[in-house]
Amino acid sequence: MSRPDSNDRATLAAERLSLAYGRVSIVDSLDLIVPDRAFTALVGPNGSGKSTILRALAGLLAPRDGTILLDGRSIARLPAKEMARRVGVLSQGPGAPEGLTVLDLVRQGRYPHRSLFGRWSQADEDACARALWLTGMDALCERPLDSLSGGQRQRAWITMALAQETDILLLDEPTTFLDLAHQIEVMELIAALVGDRGKTVVAVLHDLNQAARYADHMVLLKAGRVAAAGRPDEVMTVESIDEVFGVTACIMSDPVTGTPMCIPLTRGRPATHSRGDALLREGNESGHSRSLRLQPQSCLGRNPDGKTEVKPAAEKQT
């Protein structure tokens, strides 16, 4: 699947969006485009507005100003059930009643498609079966949620969202509290839903390298504003990491996927050196220190076979 440009047609978008909790402003005049049939990652420091924006896109938080559009229509004018038929939402750390099985949970995803007194239909049954099969949870459908591993529980919640049969999925930190193996399991599932099933996914993520590896589109946020948006290689640069996180970093090419990979060097910049320089000190066996001056802007090079490598930019200082 090709990575989209930010100019691609978008079913979901925000225009001049301002969000607040009470008198505390979180997001101010934000414009956001969510490319269709792509995986968009919202990344940024704590407090940058990622989860708040996701809640607004889901219709769970009313804007103080601006508009969120779904197929060109303001979501404020859409009935709740119609919104739920179009957009599936998985909040951070969702809870469930004790003893609830995977199948019980997944069936709740059919609520938007049923009338007040509507009976459980074959269409509902088929939708649940498809969702369970897609996520590989069919073999665990009778298991109580509290008996599952963290990765399995997260897959169960994603299965419920899939049972809604929405084209758009909004996921708030889907890998939080998961170990590395389960993080990869969930991220590969999300990528497959986009690549194989044509879903549009927006996820709040904290791991920059994970976002760059799996997402098609990245939105880097700082203090409620978009600092950068586009393909991962456009967004994850030395300058943007410095500006948004206050961290001097080297951006390398992932040796497996070719996607950008952030290697943090220092937090902030030594006052005696120019912007973008990092001074690393290493103790050697003789007890003396060795200073390595790294130029992050030039830390990527090409070797003769065309592969990306780190340039030997260190020099010994006395």
Short mmCIF file of C-alpha atoms in Angstrom, two decimals:
data_model
loop_
_atom_site.label_atom_id
_atom_site.label_comp_id
_atom_site.label_asym_id
_atom_site.label_seq_id
_atom_site.Cartn_x
_atom_site.Cartn_y
_atom_site.Cartn_z
CA MET A 1 0.00 0.00 0.00
CA SER A 2 1.46 3.37 -1.00
CA ARG A 3 1.89 6.04 1.61
CA PRO A 4 -0.60 8.87 1.12
CA ASP A 5 0.13 12.54 0.81
CA SER A 6 -1.65 14.94 3.13
CA ASN A 7 -3.49 16.29 0.07
CA ASP A 8 -5.37 13.01 -0.44
CA ARG A 9 -9.17 13.18 -0.18
CA ALA A 10 -10.20 12.86 3.45
CA THR A 11 -13.46 11.56 4.86
CA LEU A 12 -12.54 12.92 8.31
CA ALA A 13 -11.08 16.38 8.87
CA ALA A 14 -10.93 19.24 11.37
CA GLU A 15 -11.02 22.93 10.47
CA ARG A 16 -9.81 25.66 12.84
CA LEU A 17 -10.52 23.35 15.75
CA SER A 18 -10.22 24.75 19.28
CA LEU A 19 -10.74 22.50 22.30
CA ALA A 20 -10.80 23.17 26.02
CA TYR A 21 -11.62 21.62 29.36
CA GLY A 22 -13.45 24.35 31.23
CA ARG A 23 -11.33 27.47 30.93
CA VAL A 24 -8.15 25.57 30.11
CA SER A 25 -7.38 25.71 26.38
CA ILE A 26 -5.86 22.50 25.01
CA VAL A 27 -6.03 22.93 21.22
CA ASP A 28 -6.12 26.22 19.34
CA SER A 29 -7.18 26.72 15.69
CA LEU A 30 -5.97 23.33 14.53
CA ASP A 31 -6.42 22.11 10.96
CA LEU A 32 -6.15 18.35 10.47
CA ILE A 33 -6.64 16.06 7.50
CA VAL A 34 -7.02 12.30 7.99
CA PRO A 35 -6.17 10.49 4.73
CA ASP A 36 -8.62 7.77 3.71
CA ARG A 37 -7.66 4.09 3.91
CA ALA A 38 -4.43 4.93 5.72
CA PHE A 39 -2.93 4.64 9.20
CA THR A 40 -2.48 8.07 10.79
CA ALA A 41 -0.43 8.33 14.00
CA LEU A 42 -0.86 11.28 16.36
CA VAL A 43 2.43 11.76 18.21
CA GLY A 44 3.86 14.38 20.52
CA PRO A 45 4.85 15.06 24.13
CA ASN A 46 2.52 14.58 27.07
CA GLY A 47 0.00 17.41 27.18
CA SER A 48 0.25 18.17 23.46
CA GLY A 49 -3.45 17.40 22.91
CA LYS A 50 -3.30 13.99 21.22
CA SER A 51 -6.03 12.23 23.18
CA THR A 52 -8.13 15.39 23.36
CA ILE A 53 -8.10 15.68 19.57
CA LEU A 54 -9.01 12.00 19.22
CA ARG A 55 -11.98 12.46 21.57
CA ALA A 56 -13.16 15.41 19.50
CA LEU A 57 -12.83 13.43 16.25
CA ALA A 58 -15.00 10.75 17.86
CA GLY A 59 -17.67 13.29 18.80
CA LEU A 60 -17.03 12.77 22.52
CA LEU A 61 -15.84 16.34 23.14
CA ALA A 62 -17.62 19.36 21.69
CA PRO A 63 -15.32 21.98 20.15
CA ARG A 64 -15.08 25.41 21.68
CA ASP A 65 -14.65 26.66 18.14
CA GLY A 66 -14.18 25.20 14.67
CA THR A 67 -15.67 22.17 12.95
CA ILE A 68 -15.06 18.46 12.57
CA LEU A 69 -16.23 17.15 9.21
CA LEU A 70 -17.26 13.64 8.20
CA ASP A 71 -17.84 13.41 4.46
CA GLY A 72 -18.06 17.18 4.42
CA ARG A 73 -20.77 17.32 7.10
CA SER A 74 -20.31 18.64 10.61
CA ILE A 75 -20.42 15.74 13.06
CA ALA A 76 -22.34 18.01 15.45
CA ARG A 77 -25.35 17.52 13.15
CA LEU A 78 -25.11 13.73 12.99
CA PRO A 79 -27.29 11.53 15.25
CA ALA A 80 -25.22 9.52 17.74
CA LYS A 81 -26.14 6.17 16.15
CA GLU A 82 -25.20 7.34 12.68
CA MET A 83 -21.86 8.54 14.01
CA ALA A 84 -21.33 5.17 15.71
CA ARG A 85 -22.05 3.38 12.43
CA ARG A 86 -19.33 5.41 10.73
CA VAL A 87 -16.63 5.77 13.40
CA GLY A 88 -15.42 3.12 15.87
CA VAL A 89 -13.64 4.28 19.01
CA LEU A 90 -11.32 2.46 21.41
CA SER A 91 -10.49 4.58 24.44
CA GLN A 92 -7.38 4.25 26.58
CA GLY A 93 -7.48 1.38 29.09
CA PRO A 94 -11.15 0.45 28.65
CA GLY A 95 -12.76 -1.56 31.43
CA ALA A 96 -15.33 -4.34 31.28
CA PRO A 97 -17.61 -6.06 33.82
CA GLU A 98 -16.09 -9.07 35.56
CA GLY A 99 -16.82 -12.37 33.83
CA LEU A 100 -17.62 -10.81 30.45
CA THR A 101 -16.47 -13.10 27.64
CA VAL A 102 -14.81 -12.06 24.42
CA LEU A 103 -17.97 -12.87 22.46
CA ASP A 104 -20.13 -10.85 24.87
CA LEU A 105 -17.84 -7.87 24.36
CA VAL A 106 -17.74 -8.21 20.58
CA ARG A 107 -21.54 -8.37 20.39
CA GLN A 108 -21.71 -4.95 22.02
CA GLY A 109 -20.17 -3.59 18.85
CA ARG A 110 -23.44 -4.28 17.04
CA TYR A 111 -25.41 -1.80 19.17
CA PRO A 112 -25.37 1.05 16.58
CA HIS A 113 -26.99 -1.23 13.99
CA ARG A 114 -29.93 -2.35 16.12
CA SER A 115 -33.26 -0.68 16.83
CA LEU A 116 -34.60 -0.29 20.37
CA PHE A 117 -36.48 -3.60 20.30
CA GLY A 118 -34.58 -5.17 17.42
CA ARG A 119 -33.74 -8.85 17.64
CA TRP A 120 -30.29 -10.30 17.18
CA SER A 121 -30.07 -11.00 13.45
CA GLN A 122 -28.01 -13.20 11.18
CA ALA A 123 -26.29 -10.04 9.93
CA ASP A 124 -25.20 -9.30 13.50
CA GLU A 125 -23.96 -12.86 13.92
CA ASP A 126 -22.01 -12.72 10.66
CA ALA A 127 -20.44 -9.35 11.54
CA CYS A 128 -19.19 -10.70 14.87
CA ALA A 129 -17.86 -13.88 13.24
CA ARG A 130 -15.97 -11.84 10.63
CA ALA A 131 -14.45 -9.57 13.26
CA LEU A 132 -13.35 -12.52 15.41
CA TRP A 133 -11.80 -14.22 12.40
CA LEU A 134 -9.97 -11.07 11.26
CA THR A 135 -8.29 -10.58 14.62
CA GLY A 136 -7.67 -14.27 15.28
CA MET A 137 -9.85 -14.14 18.39
CA ASP A 138 -12.36 -16.77 17.24
CA ALA A 139 -10.58 -19.50 19.19
CA LEU A 140 -10.81 -17.39 22.36
CA CYS A 141 -14.38 -16.18 21.99
CA GLU A 142 -15.67 -18.07 25.06
CA ARG A 143 -12.82 -16.93 27.31
CA PRO A 144 -13.48 -14.30 30.02
CA LEU A 145 -11.66 -11.05 29.30
CA ASP A 146 -9.92 -11.10 32.67
CA SER A 147 -8.28 -14.44 31.79
CA LEU A 148 -6.52 -13.04 28.70
CA SER A 149 -3.06 -11.56 28.29
CA GLY A 150 -2.72 -7.82 27.75
CA GLY A 151 -2.26 -8.23 24.01
CA GLN A 152 -5.23 -10.57 23.73
CA ARG A 153 -7.46 -8.16 25.67
CA GLN A 154 -6.48 -5.31 23.38
CA ARG A 155 -7.24 -7.48 20.36
CA ALA A 156 -10.64 -8.29 21.89
CA TRP A 157 -11.48 -4.59 22.17
CA ILE A 158 -10.33 -3.98 18.60
CA THR A 159 -12.54 -6.92 17.56
CA MET A 160 -15.52 -5.20 19.17
CA ALA A 161 -14.73 -2.03 17.23
CA LEU A 162 -14.51 -4.07 14.02
CA ALA A 163 -17.91 -5.63 14.71
CA GLN A 164 -19.35 -2.13 14.37
CA GLU A 165 -18.34 -2.39 10.69
CA THR A 166 -17.15 1.19 10.55
CA ASP A 167 -14.75 2.47 7.92
CA ILE A 168 -12.91 4.61 10.49
CA LEU A 169 -11.26 3.43 13.72
CA LEU A 170 -9.96 5.83 16.39
CA LEU A 171 -7.58 4.22 18.88
CA ASP A 172 -6.23 5.98 21.98
CA GLU A 173 -2.82 4.58 22.92
CA PRO A 174 -3.62 0.99 21.86
CA THR A 175 -0.20 -0.30 22.98
CA THR A 176 -0.09 1.31 26.44
CA PHE A 177 0.93 -1.08 29.26
CA LEU A 178 1.73 -3.86 26.78
CA ASP A 179 5.10 -5.60 26.64
CA LEU A 180 7.12 -5.45 23.43
CA ALA A 181 5.75 -8.67 21.91
CA HIS A 182 2.14 -7.63 22.48
CA GLN A 183 2.84 -4.12 21.17
CA ILE A 184 4.08 -5.60 17.91
CA GLU A 185 1.08 -7.94 17.80
CA VAL A 186 -1.36 -5.02 18.08
CA MET A 187 0.53 -2.76 15.67
CA GLU A 188 0.70 -5.48 13.01
CA LEU A 189 -3.03 -6.07 13.40
CA ILE A 190 -3.75 -2.37 12.90
CA ALA A 191 -1.49 -2.21 9.85
CA ALA A 192 -3.24 -5.27 8.38
CA LEU A 193 -6.67 -3.70 8.89
CA VAL A 194 -5.50 -0.74 6.83
CA GLY A 195 -3.49 -2.57 4.19
CA ASP A 196 -5.76 -5.58 3.70
CA ARG A 197 -9.19 -4.24 4.63
CA GLY A 198 -8.96 -0.60 3.59
CA LYS A 199 -9.79 0.79 7.03
CA THR A 200 -8.95 4.36 8.00
CA VAL A 201 -7.18 4.32 11.37
CA VAL A 202 -6.14 7.18 13.63
CA ALA A 203 -4.11 6.16 16.68
CA VAL A 204 -2.48 8.09 19.49
CA LEU A 205 1.03 6.68 19.96
CA HIS A 206 3.98 7.53 22.20
CA ASP A 207 6.70 5.49 20.51
CA LEU A 208 8.05 7.54 17.60
CA ASN A 209 9.87 4.64 15.98
CA GLN A 210 6.79 2.42 16.21
CA ALA A 211 4.71 5.17 14.62
CA ALA A 212 7.22 5.67 11.81
CA ARG A 213 7.46 1.94 11.12
CA TYR A 214 3.73 1.20 10.92
CA ALA A 215 1.92 4.45 10.09
CA ASP A 216 1.40 5.88 6.62
CA HIS A 217 0.83 9.41 7.90
CA MET A 218 2.19 11.14 11.01
CA VAL A 219 0.91 14.24 12.78
CA LEU A 220 3.44 15.72 15.21
CA LEU A 221 1.77 17.88 17.85
CA LYS A 222 3.16 20.51 20.19
CA ALA A 223 1.03 22.44 22.69
CA GLY A 224 -2.19 21.79 20.80
CA ARG A 225 -0.84 22.75 17.38
CA VAL A 226 0.40 20.76 14.40
CA ALA A 227 4.17 21.11 14.24
CA ALA A 228 4.50 18.79 11.22
CA ALA A 229 2.30 16.43 9.22
CA GLY A 230 2.94 14.08 6.32
CA ARG A 231 4.83 10.87 5.59
CA PRO A 232 7.05 9.64 8.44
CA ASP A 233 10.21 10.59 6.53
CA GLU A 234 8.85 14.13 6.14
CA VAL A 235 7.81 14.52 9.76
CA MET A 236 10.54 12.78 11.75
CA THR A 237 13.52 15.06 11.23
CA VAL A 238 16.31 16.28 13.48
CA GLU A 239 14.77 19.75 13.47
CA SER A 240 11.23 18.63 14.33
CA ILE A 241 12.37 16.38 17.18
CA ASP A 242 14.46 19.23 18.57
CA GLU A 243 11.60 21.72 18.27
CA VAL A 244 8.84 19.54 19.70
CA PHE A 245 10.62 17.39 22.30
CA GLY A 246 13.67 19.51 23.09
CA VAL A 247 15.85 16.49 22.31
CA THR A 248 18.91 16.37 20.09
CA ALA A 249 18.60 13.25 17.97
CA CYS A 250 20.04 11.36 15.06
CA ILE A 251 17.55 10.15 12.43
CA MET A 252 18.62 6.89 10.85
CA SER A 253 17.04 4.53 8.37
CA ASP A 254 15.52 1.43 9.99
CA PRO A 255 17.72 -1.44 8.75
CA VAL A 256 14.68 -3.70 8.33
CA THR A 257 11.91 -1.45 6.97
CA GLY A 258 13.80 1.58 5.66
CA THR A 259 11.51 3.87 7.66
CA PRO A 260 13.04 6.67 9.75
CA MET A 261 14.30 5.75 13.21
CA CYS A 262 15.00 8.28 15.95
CA ILE A 263 18.09 7.83 18.12
CA PRO A 264 17.99 10.36 20.99
CA LEU A 265 21.39 11.75 21.93
CA THR A 266 20.77 14.37 24.61
CA ARG A 267 17.93 16.32 26.13
CA GLY A 268 18.46 19.95 25.23
CA ARG A 269 21.67 21.42 23.82
CA PRO A 270 24.89 22.25 25.64
CA ALA A 271 24.99 26.04 26.00
CA THR A 272 28.53 26.32 24.64
CA HIS A 273 27.75 24.64 21.32
CA SER A 274 25.80 25.63 18.25
CA ARG A 275 22.22 24.52 17.51
CA GLY A 276 21.99 20.84 16.59
CA ASP A 277 25.32 19.83 18.14
CA ALA A 278 25.42 17.20 20.83
CA LEU A 279 28.35 16.69 23.18
CA LEU A 280 28.62 13.20 24.57
CA ARG A 281 31.19 12.35 27.19
CA GLU A 282 32.39 8.85 27.76
CA GLY A 283 34.76 7.72 30.50
CA ASN A 284 37.62 5.62 29.23
CA GLU A 285 39.63 3.05 31.12
CA SER A 286 42.27 5.60 32.17
CA GLY A 287 39.68 7.73 33.92
CA HIS A 288 39.89 10.57 31.40
CA SER A 289 36.83 11.74 29.52
CA ARG A 290 36.43 11.65 25.78
CA SER A 291 34.17 14.17 24.04
CA LEU A 292 32.30 13.23 20.89
CA ARG A 293 30.81 16.05 18.89
CA LEU A 294 27.99 14.70 16.73
CA GLN A 295 26.32 16.62 13.94
CA PRO A 296 22.76 15.20 13.84
CA GLN A 297 21.98 17.01 10.59
CA SER A 298 24.69 15.02 8.84
CA CYS A 299 24.47 11.73 10.68
CA LEU A 300 22.95 9.96 7.67
CA GLY A 301 25.02 8.97 4.69
CA ARG A 302 24.97 6.46 1.86
CA ASN A 303 27.47 3.69 1.51
CA PRO A 304 28.53 2.37 -1.92
CA ASP A 305 25.69 -0.14 -2.16
CA GLY A 306 23.09 2.58 -1.56
CA LYS A 307 22.15 1.65 1.99
CA THR A 308 21.81 4.27 4.68
CA GLU A 309 24.53 4.35 7.30
CA VAL A 310 25.69 6.58 10.12
CA LYS A 311 28.57 8.80 9.11
CA PRO A 312 31.62 8.71 11.40
CA ALA A 313 31.05 12.29 12.59
CA ALA A 314 32.87 11.98 15.92
CA GLU A 315 36.18 13.62 16.60
CA LYS A 316 38.40 13.17 19.61
CA GLN A 317 38.97 16.31 21.64
CA THR A 318 41.69 17.04 24.13
#
